[in-house]
PDB file of C-alpha atoms in Angstrom:
ATOM      1  CA  MET G   1      -0.175   0.095   0.248  1.00  0.00           C
ATOM      2  CA  ARG G   2       2.840   2.271   0.741  1.00  0.00           C
ATOM      3  CA  GLY G   3       4.195   1.799  -2.783  1.00  0.00           C
ATOM      4  CA  CYS G   4       0.914   2.402  -4.245  1.00  0.00           C
ATOM      5  CA  GLY G   5       0.645   5.786  -2.157  1.00  0.00           C
ATOM      6  CA  ASN G   6       4.076   6.701  -3.537  1.00  0.00           C
ATOM      7  CA  ILE G   7       2.663   6.139  -7.301  1.00  0.00           C
ATOM      8  CA  LEU G   8      -0.374   7.995  -6.805  1.00  0.00           C
ATOM      9  CA  ALA G   9       1.495  10.751  -5.171  1.00  0.00           C
ATOM     10  CA  VAL G  10       3.389  11.082  -8.288  1.00  0.00           C
ATOM     11  CA  ALA G  11       0.459  10.115 -10.668  1.00  0.00           C
ATOM     12  CA  VAL G  12      -2.189  12.875  -9.792  1.00  0.00           C
ATOM     13  CA  PRO G  13       0.033  15.911 -10.111  1.00  0.00           C
ATOM     14  CA  VAL G  14       0.957  14.489 -13.601  1.00  0.00           C
ATOM     15  CA  PHE G  15      -2.536  13.834 -14.466  1.00  0.00           C
ATOM     16  CA  CYS G  16      -3.765  17.219 -13.258  1.00  0.00           C
ATOM     17  CA  ALA G  17      -1.185  19.022 -15.274  1.00  0.00           C
ATOM     18  CA  ALA G  18      -1.884  17.077 -18.406  1.00  0.00           C
ATOM     19  CA  ALA G  19      -5.627  17.439 -18.005  1.00  0.00           C
ATOM     20  CA  LEU G  20      -5.053  21.281 -17.669  1.00  0.00           C
ATOM     21  CA  THR G  21      -3.408  21.667 -20.992  1.00  0.00           C
ATOM     22  CA  VAL G  22      -5.425  23.500 -23.456  1.00  0.00           C
ATOM     23  CA  SER G  23      -4.786  24.895 -26.957  1.00  0.00           C
ATOM     24  CA  ALA G  24      -6.693  27.870 -28.439  1.00  0.00           C
ATOM     25  CA  GLY G  25      -8.542  27.312 -31.719  1.00  0.00           C
ATOM     26  CA  SER G  26      -8.424  29.307 -34.923  1.00  0.00           C
ATOM     27  CA  ASN G  27     -10.892  31.777 -33.917  1.00  0.00           C
ATOM     28  CA  GLY G  28      -9.040  32.125 -30.363  1.00  0.00           C
ATOM     29  CA  ASN G  29     -12.200  31.032 -28.532  1.00  0.00           C
ATOM     30  CA  GLU G  30     -12.292  27.309 -28.909  1.00  0.00           C
ATOM     31  CA  LYS G  31     -10.480  25.498 -26.276  1.00  0.00           C
ATOM     32  CA  THR G  32      -9.242  21.806 -27.140  1.00  0.00           C
ATOM     33  CA  PHE G  33      -8.926  19.305 -24.258  1.00  0.00           C
ATOM     34  CA  VAL G  34      -5.639  17.180 -24.714  1.00  0.00           C
ATOM     35  CA  ALA G  35      -6.098  13.810 -23.171  1.00  0.00           C
ATOM     36  CA  PRO G  36      -3.197  12.625 -20.636  1.00  0.00           C
ATOM     37  CA  THR G  37      -1.154   9.432 -21.420  1.00  0.00           C
ATOM     38  CA  LEU G  38       0.125   8.033 -18.268  1.00  0.00           C
ATOM     39  CA  SER G  39       2.755   5.214 -18.037  1.00  0.00           C
ATOM     40  CA  LEU G  40       5.395   4.247 -15.487  1.00  0.00           C
ATOM     41  CA  ALA G  41       8.210   5.066 -17.944  1.00  0.00           C
ATOM     42  CA  ALA G  42       6.421   8.691 -18.368  1.00  0.00           C
ATOM     43  CA  MET G  43       6.414   9.166 -14.555  1.00  0.00           C
ATOM     44  CA  GLN G  44       9.927   7.893 -14.113  1.00  0.00           C
ATOM     45  CA  ASP G  45      11.032  10.286 -16.847  1.00  0.00           C
ATOM     46  CA  GLU G  46       9.014  12.887 -15.141  1.00  0.00           C
ATOM     47  CA  GLY G  47      10.744  12.169 -11.942  1.00  0.00           C
ATOM     48  CA  THR G  48      14.310  12.357 -13.597  1.00  0.00           C
ATOM     49  CA  VAL G  49      13.465  15.799 -14.940  1.00  0.00           C
ATOM     50  CA  VAL G  50      12.520  17.112 -11.495  1.00  0.00           C
ATOM     51  CA  ALA G  51      15.795  15.719  -9.931  1.00  0.00           C
ATOM     52  CA  GLU G  52      17.971  17.269 -12.684  1.00  0.00           C
ATOM     53  CA  SER G  53      16.080  20.572 -12.269  1.00  0.00           C
ATOM     54  CA  THR G  54      17.162  20.633  -8.614  1.00  0.00           C
ATOM     55  CA  THR G  55      20.956  19.775  -9.256  1.00  0.00           C
ATOM     56  CA  VAL G  56      23.383  22.641  -8.473  1.00  0.00           C
ATOM     57  CA  THR G  57      26.150  22.963 -11.011  1.00  0.00           C
ATOM     58  CA  THR G  58      29.558  23.076  -9.491  1.00  0.00           C
ATOM     59  CA  TYR G  59      31.045  25.395 -11.758  1.00  0.00           C
ATOM     60  CA  THR G  60      29.436  28.874 -12.485  1.00  0.00           C
ATOM     61  CA  SER G  61      32.479  31.221 -13.184  1.00  0.00           C
ATOM     62  CA  GLY G  62      32.240  30.714 -17.155  1.00  0.00           C
ATOM     63  CA  GLY G  63      33.934  27.451 -16.940  1.00  0.00           C
ATOM     64  CA  MET G  64      37.474  28.795 -15.416  1.00  0.00           C
ATOM     65  CA  ARG G  65      39.326  26.420 -13.451  1.00  0.00           C
ATOM     66  CA  GLY G  66      39.703  26.568  -9.579  1.00  0.00           C
ATOM     67  CA  ILE G  67      42.675  27.650  -7.811  1.00  0.00           C
ATOM     68  CA  THR G  68      45.142  24.979  -7.263  1.00  0.00           C
ATOM     69  CA  GLY G  69      48.475  26.706  -6.329  1.00  0.00           C
ATOM     70  CA  PRO G  70      50.110  27.688  -2.958  1.00  0.00           C
ATOM     71  CA  ILE G  71      48.402  30.987  -3.134  1.00  0.00           C
ATOM     72  CA  GLN G  72      46.195  31.663  -0.003  1.00  0.00           C
ATOM     73  CA  LEU G  73      43.296  33.307  -2.135  1.00  0.00           C
ATOM     74  CA  ARG G  74      40.451  30.354  -3.013  1.00  0.00           C
ATOM     75  CA  VAL G  75      37.350  30.695  -5.200  1.00  0.00           C
ATOM     76  CA  ALA G  76      33.825  29.293  -3.924  1.00  0.00           C
ATOM     77  CA  ASP G  77      33.562  26.536  -6.247  1.00  0.00           C
ATOM     78  CA  ALA G  78      34.012  22.951  -5.063  1.00  0.00           C
ATOM     79  CA  MET G  79      35.945  20.392  -6.838  1.00  0.00           C
ATOM     80  CA  ALA G  80      34.021  18.349  -9.403  1.00  0.00           C
ATOM     81  CA  PRO G  81      32.689  14.914  -7.755  1.00  0.00           C
ATOM     82  CA  GLY G  82      35.126  11.983  -8.329  1.00  0.00           C
ATOM     83  CA  THR G  83      38.244  14.338  -8.806  1.00  0.00           C
ATOM     84  CA  VAL G  84      41.325  13.918  -6.645  1.00  0.00           C
ATOM     85  CA  ASP G  85      44.555  16.292  -6.402  1.00  0.00           C
ATOM     86  CA  PHE G  86      47.817  15.252  -4.988  1.00  0.00           C
ATOM     87  CA  LYS G  87      49.807  18.407  -4.219  1.00  0.00           C
ATOM     88  CA  ASN G  88      53.570  18.723  -3.128  1.00  0.00           C
ATOM     89  CA  VAL G  89      54.329  22.149  -1.970  1.00  0.00           C
ATOM     90  CA  PHE G  90      58.013  23.548  -1.345  1.00  0.00           C
ATOM     91  CA  GLY G  91      58.388  26.856   0.448  1.00  0.00           C
ATOM     92  CA  TRP G  92      61.173  29.473   1.262  1.00  0.00           C
ATOM     93  CA  ARG G  93      61.096  32.475   3.589  1.00  0.00           C
ATOM     94  CA  THR G  94      63.303  35.074   5.024  1.00  0.00           C
ATOM     95  CA  LEU G  95      62.862  37.846   7.691  1.00  0.00           C
ATOM     96  CA  ARG G  96      64.447  41.206   7.619  1.00  0.00           C
ATOM     97  CA  GLY G  97      67.427  41.443   9.838  1.00  0.00           C
ATOM     98  CA  ASN G  98      67.436  37.514  10.059  1.00  0.00           C
ATOM     99  CA  GLY G  99      70.164  35.873   8.012  1.00  0.00           C
ATOM    100  CA  ASP G 100      68.720  32.336   8.595  1.00  0.00           C
ATOM    101  CA  ASP G 101      66.398  31.423   5.599  1.00  0.00           C
ATOM    102  CA  ASP G 102      63.447  29.005   6.403  1.00  0.00           C
ATOM    103  CA  PHE G 103      62.753  25.932   3.938  1.00  0.00           C
ATOM    104  CA  SER G 104      59.598  23.850   4.130  1.00  0.00           C
ATOM    105  CA  TYR G 105      57.630  21.075   2.574  1.00  0.00           C
ATOM    106  CA  ALA G 106      54.047  20.126   2.392  1.00  0.00           C
ATOM    107  CA  ALA G 107      51.654  17.305   1.040  1.00  0.00           C
ATOM    108  CA  GLN G 108      48.309  17.922   0.420  1.00  0.00           C
ATOM    109  CA  ILE G 109      45.181  15.757  -0.809  1.00  0.00           C
ATOM    110  CA  GLU G 110      41.837  17.362  -1.978  1.00  0.00           C
ATOM    111  CA  TRP G 111      39.172  15.192  -3.176  1.00  0.00           C
ATOM    112  CA  GLY G 112      35.689  16.119  -4.750  1.00  0.00           C
ATOM    113  CA  MET G 113      33.430  13.653  -2.825  1.00  0.00           C
ATOM    114  CA  VAL G 114      29.877  14.678  -3.811  1.00  0.00           C
ATOM    115  CA  GLU G 115      28.526  17.670  -5.630  1.00  0.00           C
ATOM    116  CA  ASN G 116      29.588  21.044  -3.832  1.00  0.00           C
ATOM    117  CA  HIS G 117      31.833  19.154  -1.143  1.00  0.00           C
ATOM    118  CA  THR G 118      35.321  18.607  -1.079  1.00  0.00           C
ATOM    119  CA  LEU G 119      37.628  16.743   1.536  1.00  0.00           C
ATOM    120  CA  LEU G 120      40.964  18.451   2.252  1.00  0.00           C
ATOM    121  CA  ILE G 121      43.784  16.470   3.816  1.00  0.00           C
ATOM    122  CA  HIS G 122      46.810  18.476   4.486  1.00  0.00           C
ATOM    123  CA  LEU G 123      50.285  17.644   6.008  1.00  0.00           C
ATOM    124  CA  ASP G 124      51.311  21.074   7.333  1.00  0.00           C
ATOM    125  CA  ASP G 125      54.499  22.553   6.518  1.00  0.00           C
ATOM    126  CA  LEU G 126      57.465  20.560   7.581  1.00  0.00           C
ATOM    127  CA  HIS G 127      60.520  23.003   8.385  1.00  0.00           C
ATOM    128  CA  LEU G 128      63.607  21.753   7.004  1.00  0.00           C
ATOM    129  CA  GLY G 129      67.083  21.980   8.291  1.00  0.00           C
ATOM    130  CA  ASP G 130      65.996  23.683  11.551  1.00  0.00           C
ATOM    131  CA  GLY G 131      66.312  20.660  13.881  1.00  0.00           C
ATOM    132  CA  ARG G 132      63.311  19.426  16.005  1.00  0.00           C
ATOM    133  CA  ILE G 133      60.399  22.251  15.916  1.00  0.00           C
ATOM    134  CA  ASP G 134      57.152  21.655  17.701  1.00  0.00           C
ATOM    135  CA  GLY G 135      54.238  20.838  15.519  1.00  0.00           C
ATOM    136  CA  ASN G 136      56.523  19.196  12.552  1.00  0.00           C
ATOM    137  CA  GLY G 137      54.242  16.572  11.084  1.00  0.00           C
ATOM    138  CA  ASP G 138      50.865  18.026  12.111  1.00  0.00           C
ATOM    139  CA  VAL G 139      47.717  16.919   9.960  1.00  0.00           C
ATOM    140  CA  THR G 140      44.985  19.314   9.003  1.00  0.00           C
ATOM    141  CA  ILE G 141      41.667  18.020   8.018  1.00  0.00           C
ATOM    142  CA  GLY G 142      39.016  20.192   6.120  1.00  0.00           C
ATOM    143  CA  TRP G 143      35.853  20.368   4.538  1.00  0.00           C
ATOM    144  CA  HIS G 144      34.887  22.761   1.575  1.00  0.00           C
ATOM    145  CA  TRP G 145      30.897  23.128   1.347  1.00  0.00           C
ATOM    146  CA  LYS G 146      29.768  25.384  -1.476  1.00  0.00           C
ATOM    147  CA  LEU G 147      26.523  26.647  -0.241  1.00  0.00           C
ATOM    148  CA  TRP G 148      25.231  28.707  -3.222  1.00  0.00           C
ATOM    149  CA  ASN G 149      25.705  29.808  -6.846  1.00  0.00           C
ATOM    150  CA  GLU G 150      26.388  33.400  -7.772  1.00  0.00           C
ATOM    151  CA  ASP G 151      22.873  35.237  -8.434  1.00  0.00           C
ATOM    152  CA  GLY G 152      23.359  38.698  -9.739  1.00  0.00           C
ATOM    153  CA  GLY G 153      25.148  40.739  -7.281  1.00  0.00           C
ATOM    154  CA  VAL G 154      25.189  37.994  -4.746  1.00  0.00           C
ATOM    155  CA  PRO G 155      28.277  36.131  -4.917  1.00  0.00           C
ATOM    156  CA  ALA G 156      28.959  32.382  -5.102  1.00  0.00           C
ATOM    157  CA  THR G 157      29.359  31.388  -1.234  1.00  0.00           C
ATOM    158  CA  ALA G 158      31.098  28.574   0.467  1.00  0.00           C
ATOM    159  CA  ILE G 159      32.604  27.832   3.667  1.00  0.00           C
ATOM    160  CA  ARG G 160      35.646  25.936   4.717  1.00  0.00           C
ATOM    161  CA  ASN G 161      36.235  24.413   8.288  1.00  0.00           C
ATOM    162  CA  PHE G 162      40.006  23.195   9.220  1.00  0.00           C
ATOM    163  CA  VAL G 163      40.947  21.233  12.239  1.00  0.00           C
ATOM    164  CA  ARG G 164      44.596  20.697  13.133  1.00  0.00           C
ATOM    165  CA  ILE G 165      45.379  17.413  14.681  1.00  0.00           C
ATOM    166  CA  PRO G 166      48.866  17.589  16.790  1.00  0.00           C
ATOM    167  CA  THR G 167      50.447  14.480  15.217  1.00  0.00           C
ATOM    168  CA  GLY G 168      53.678  16.128  14.873  1.00  0.00           C
ATOM    169  CA  ASP G 169      56.791  16.377  16.964  1.00  0.00           C
ATOM    170  CA  GLY G 170      56.268  17.750  20.409  1.00  0.00           C
ATOM    171  CA  SER G 171      52.724  19.220  19.327  1.00  0.00           C
ATOM    172  CA  GLU G 172      50.125  19.859  21.509  1.00  0.00           C
ATOM    173  CA  GLY G 173      46.506  21.085  21.203  1.00  0.00           C
ATOM    174  CA  VAL G 174      43.777  21.048  18.405  1.00  0.00           C
ATOM    175  CA  ASP G 175      43.182  24.080  16.491  1.00  0.00           C
ATOM    176  CA  TYR G 176      39.872  25.081  14.543  1.00  0.00           C
ATOM    177  CA  GLU G 177      39.475  27.596  11.557  1.00  0.00           C
ATOM    178  CA  LEU G 178      36.471  28.855   9.853  1.00  0.00           C
ATOM    179  CA  ARG G 179      36.900  30.459   6.381  1.00  0.00           C
ATOM    180  CA  GLY G 180      34.531  32.096   4.242  1.00  0.00           C
ATOM    181  CA  LEU G 181      34.826  32.193   0.511  1.00  0.00           C
ATOM    182  CA  MET G 182      32.796  34.745  -1.819  1.00  0.00           C
ATOM    183  CA  THR G 183      33.258  34.772  -5.588  1.00  0.00           C
ATOM    184  CA  TRP G 184      32.026  37.253  -8.087  1.00  0.00           C
ATOM    185  CA  THR G 185      32.325  37.033 -11.753  1.00  0.00           C
ATOM    186  CA  VAL G 186      34.131  40.115 -13.270  1.00  0.00           C
ATOM    187  CA  SER G 187      34.261  38.709 -17.033  1.00  0.00           C
ATOM    188  CA  ASP G 188      34.633  35.459 -18.974  1.00  0.00           C
ATOM    189  CA  ASN G 189      38.098  35.030 -17.727  1.00  0.00           C
ATOM    190  CA  ALA G 190      38.365  37.269 -14.371  1.00  0.00           C
ATOM    191  CA  ARG G 191      37.066  36.550 -10.890  1.00  0.00           C
ATOM    192  CA  PHE G 192      37.128  38.719  -7.483  1.00  0.00           C
ATOM    193  CA  SER G 193      37.241  36.831  -4.269  1.00  0.00           C
ATOM    194  CA  ILE G 194      37.328  37.540  -0.613  1.00  0.00           C
ATOM    195  CA  ASN G 195      37.939  34.880   1.904  1.00  0.00           C
ATOM    196  CA  PRO G 196      37.589  36.265   5.727  1.00  0.00           C
ATOM    197  CA  TRP G 197      38.697  33.806   8.549  1.00  0.00           C
ATOM    198  CA  LEU G 198      38.603  33.113  12.112  1.00  0.00           C
ATOM    199  CA  ARG G 199      41.019  30.675  14.213  1.00  0.00           C
ATOM    200  CA  SER G 200      41.164  29.309  17.560  1.00  0.00           C
ATOM    201  CA  VAL G 201      44.600  28.382  18.487  1.00  0.00           C
ATOM    202  CA  ASN G 202      45.311  25.970  21.341  1.00  0.00           C
ATOM    203  CA  GLY G 203      48.367  24.851  22.595  1.00  0.00           C
ATOM    204  CA  GLU G 204      52.069  26.291  22.685  1.00  0.00           C
ATOM    205  CA  ASN G 205      53.173  25.314  19.204  1.00  0.00           C
ATOM    206  CA  ASP G 206      53.893  28.867  18.194  1.00  0.00           C
ATOM    207  CA  ALA G 207      55.262  29.996  21.479  1.00  0.00           C
ATOM    208  CA  VAL G 208      58.834  31.486  21.447  1.00  0.00           C
ATOM    209  CA  PHE G 209      61.032  29.805  24.040  1.00  0.00           C
ATOM    210  CA  GLY G 210      64.219  31.298  25.686  1.00  0.00           C
ATOM    211  CA  ILE G 211      66.423  30.694  28.693  1.00  0.00           C
ATOM    212  CA  ASP G 212      66.060  32.922  31.749  1.00  0.00           C
ATOM    213  CA  GLU G 213      68.619  34.331  33.971  1.00  0.00           C
ATOM    214  CA  ASP G 214      68.226  31.263  35.989  1.00  0.00           C
ATOM    215  CA  GLY G 215      69.087  29.050  33.280  1.00  0.00           C
ATOM    216  CA  GLU G 216      65.358  27.827  32.871  1.00  0.00           C
ATOM    217  CA  ARG G 217      63.741  27.361  29.524  1.00  0.00           C
ATOM    218  CA  ARG G 218      60.519  29.565  29.691  1.00  0.00           C
ATOM    219  CA  ILE G 219      58.177  31.075  27.012  1.00  0.00           C
ATOM    220  CA  LEU G 220      59.338  34.554  25.852  1.00  0.00           C
ATOM    221  CA  GLU G 221      56.275  35.173  23.683  1.00  0.00           C
ATOM    222  CA  ASP G 222      52.870  33.872  24.155  1.00  0.00           C
ATOM    223  CA  PRO G 223      51.078  32.643  21.025  1.00  0.00           C
ATOM    224  CA  ARG G 224      47.833  34.761  20.241  1.00  0.00           C
ATOM    225  CA  HIS G 225      45.031  32.081  20.637  1.00  0.00           C
ATOM    226  CA  PHE G 226      42.397  33.986  18.736  1.00  0.00           C
ATOM    227  CA  ARG G 227      43.455  35.188  15.269  1.00  0.00           C
ATOM    228  CA  TRP G 228      41.759  36.412  12.222  1.00  0.00           C
ATOM    229  CA  GLY G 229      42.362  37.933   8.753  1.00  0.00           C
ATOM    230  CA  ILE G 230      41.118  38.360   5.455  1.00  0.00           C
ATOM    231  CA  THR G 231      42.418  37.890   2.119  1.00  0.00           C
ATOM    232  CA  ALA G 232      41.166  39.694  -1.183  1.00  0.00           C
ATOM    233  CA  GLY G 233      42.248  39.121  -4.594  1.00  0.00           C
ATOM    234  CA  MET G 234      41.543  38.069  -8.314  1.00  0.00           C
ATOM    235  CA  ASP G 235      42.375  35.375 -10.724  1.00  0.00           C
ATOM    236  CA  TYR G 236      42.812  36.104 -14.308  1.00  0.00           C
ATOM    237  CA  ASP G 237      42.806  33.354 -17.156  1.00  0.00           C
ATOM    238  CA  LEU G 238      45.273  34.230 -19.869  1.00  0.00           C
ATOM    239  CA  SER G 239      44.411  31.100 -21.483  1.00  0.00           C
ATOM    240  CA  ASP G 240      42.531  27.927 -20.642  1.00  0.00           C
ATOM    241  CA  ASP G 241      45.863  26.674 -19.296  1.00  0.00           C
ATOM    242  CA  PHE G 242      47.345  29.360 -17.676  1.00  0.00           C
ATOM    243  CA  LYS G 243      45.972  31.780 -14.935  1.00  0.00           C
ATOM    244  CA  LEU G 244      47.463  34.779 -12.984  1.00  0.00           C
ATOM    245  CA  ILE G 245      46.464  35.366  -9.321  1.00  0.00           C
ATOM    246  CA  TRP G 246      47.116  37.990  -6.951  1.00  0.00           C
ATOM    247  CA  ASP G 247      45.935  38.937  -3.505  1.00  0.00           C
ATOM    248  CA  TYR G 248      46.178  41.258  -0.454  1.00  0.00           C
ATOM    249  CA  VAL G 249      46.537  39.310   2.877  1.00  0.00           C
ATOM    250  CA  TYR G 250      45.744  40.906   6.263  1.00  0.00           C
ATOM    251  CA  SER G 251      45.958  38.913   9.547  1.00  0.00           C
ATOM    252  CA  SER G 252      46.461  39.559  13.349  1.00  0.00           C
ATOM    253  CA  SER G 253      49.720  38.788  14.788  1.00  0.00           C
ATOM    254  CA  VAL G 254      50.963  35.166  15.663  1.00  0.00           C
ATOM    255  CA  HIS G 255      52.050  36.098  19.119  1.00  0.00           C
ATOM    256  CA  ASP G 256      50.487  38.425  21.626  1.00  0.00           C
ATOM    257  CA  GLY G 257      51.743  42.064  21.810  1.00  0.00           C
ATOM    258  CA  HIS G 258      52.631  42.296  18.047  1.00  0.00           C
ATOM    259  CA  ARG G 259      51.381  44.465  15.336  1.00  0.00           C
ATOM    260  CA  ASP G 260      49.050  43.236  12.777  1.00  0.00           C
ATOM    261  CA  ASN G 261      50.551  41.641   9.436  1.00  0.00           C
ATOM    262  CA  HIS G 262      49.870  42.986   5.797  1.00  0.00           C
ATOM    263  CA  SER G 263      51.351  41.301   2.795  1.00  0.00           C
ATOM    264  CA  VAL G 264      50.691  40.941  -0.926  1.00  0.00           C
ATOM    265  CA  GLU G 265      51.067  37.776  -2.940  1.00  0.00           C
ATOM    266  CA  LEU G 266      51.618  37.249  -6.818  1.00  0.00           C
ATOM    267  CA  GLY G 267      51.394  33.839  -8.453  1.00  0.00           C
ATOM    268  CA  PHE G 268      50.234  31.649 -11.333  1.00  0.00           C
ATOM    269  CA  ASP G 269      48.874  28.442 -11.930  1.00  0.00           C
ATOM    270  CA  TRP G 270      49.954  26.424 -15.117  1.00  0.00           C
ATOM    271  CA  HIS G 271      48.218  23.293 -16.199  1.00  0.00           C
ATOM    272  CA  PHE G 272      50.990  22.162 -18.652  1.00  0.00           C
ATOM    273  CA  ALA G 273      49.140  18.488 -19.228  1.00  0.00           C
ATOM    274  CA  GLU G 274      45.839  17.360 -18.962  1.00  0.00           C
ATOM    275  CA  ASN G 275      46.379  16.054 -15.424  1.00  0.00           C
ATOM    276  CA  GLN G 276      49.540  18.017 -14.099  1.00  0.00           C
ATOM    277  CA  SER G 277      50.166  21.470 -13.045  1.00  0.00           C
ATOM    278  CA  PHE G 278      53.010  23.699 -11.850  1.00  0.00           C
ATOM    279  CA  ASN G 279      52.195  26.543  -9.607  1.00  0.00           C
ATOM    280  CA  PHE G 280      54.096  29.394  -8.285  1.00  0.00           C
ATOM    281  CA  VAL G 281      53.496  32.416  -5.529  1.00  0.00           C
ATOM    282  CA  THR G 282      55.787  34.985  -4.027  1.00  0.00           C
ATOM    283  CA  ASP G 283      54.817  36.872  -1.016  1.00  0.00           C
ATOM    284  CA  VAL G 284      55.984  40.288   0.211  1.00  0.00           C
ATOM    285  CA  SER G 285      55.414  42.090   3.432  1.00  0.00           C
ATOM    286  CA  VAL G 286      54.428  45.557   3.300  1.00  0.00           C
ATOM    287  CA  ASP G 287      54.762  46.380   6.788  1.00  0.00           C
ATOM    288  CA  GLY G 288      58.568  47.392   6.453  1.00  0.00           C
ATOM    289  CA  ASP G 289      59.983  45.435   9.348  1.00  0.00           C
ATOM    290  CA  SER G 290      60.531  41.896  10.696  1.00  0.00           C
ATOM    291  CA  ASN G 291      57.728  40.630  12.445  1.00  0.00           C
ATOM    292  CA  ASP G 292      55.609  37.340  12.490  1.00  0.00           C
ATOM    293  CA  ASN G 293      55.167  37.343   8.741  1.00  0.00           C
ATOM    294  CA  ALA G 294      57.898  36.769   6.421  1.00  0.00           C
ATOM    295  CA  SER G 295      59.777  39.693   4.741  1.00  0.00           C
ATOM    296  CA  LEU G 296      60.063  37.896   1.435  1.00  0.00           C
ATOM    297  CA  GLY G 297      58.809  34.429   0.674  1.00  0.00           C
ATOM    298  CA  ALA G 298      58.078  31.982  -2.429  1.00  0.00           C
ATOM    299  CA  LYS G 299      56.348  28.661  -2.833  1.00  0.00           C
ATOM    300  CA  PHE G 300      55.818  26.299  -5.807  1.00  0.00           C
ATOM    301  CA  SER G 301      53.692  23.238  -6.198  1.00  0.00           C
ATOM    302  CA  TYR G 302      53.621  20.294  -8.449  1.00  0.00           C
ATOM    303  CA  VAL G 303      50.031  18.720  -8.700  1.00  0.00           C
ATOM    304  CA  VAL G 304      48.845  15.681 -10.328  1.00  0.00           C
ATOM    305  CA  SER G 305      44.880  15.165 -10.668  1.00  0.00           C
ATOM    306  CA  PHE G 306      42.800  11.964 -11.331  1.00  0.00           C
ATOM    307  CA  GLY G 307      39.167  11.538 -12.177  1.00  0.00           C
ATOM    308  CA  GLY G 308      36.756  13.936 -13.431  1.00  0.00           C
TER     309      GLY G 308
END
């Protein structure tokens, strides 16, 4: 009986819609009744049309690719279902007045699970050549959820949730970050995006330790446990395979008592093969002094994609 009820629930609206179909006669006053034709196949086709009409398309920015490189800016679009990106990211940075350059490596896997949802698994930056560092080897798990498409002046919008898991050397605490992604289409090959974020930082991974007058190891600078910031910028397709990206990055300080940070980034994504890309970004501090952010830095990544 439940099955019959389901069939009737579909059959009645279909019948009514068909019964109300009329066509005007030659004199404009005559009405002709069009007899409905009902069948299980017709009802199945009708159900298919309804299902397709409620599907949200993942890509809404004129067919432009997403941003895959190590730049901070991201667009609202999720990865296509069934696609997987494997990313190898190499980094370098230097601080003003500090001759010790820093090198890093990170590995990332990003998977388009279903429509509008992407799973993000990141092995955070491994600091190379600096000995043991708290947090080296931490893993961050994230989830990208596209909420709605662009509609007139309303931007395509998504949110990202990240949780850092203390799997690394001497690591402690669990961090949480909420990031918004809003994207407007400027032209067929250009988009403008804004990414505000909030982060709860737990543990002392970012603390600066030193030796006091008694020879004891203690914290010299406490990490800021609540941080915020925003990234705003554009991506521009020079061709189907080459994208320019630039942005401005504002963030609160990493340590208590420090000023906020400001920097600009310029990079590109180059898809030199169907499933491979080389990506680059350089970031420059506009603060004019040494603080929590690098005075100058650069990253490049090699990405291999599967599926789709």
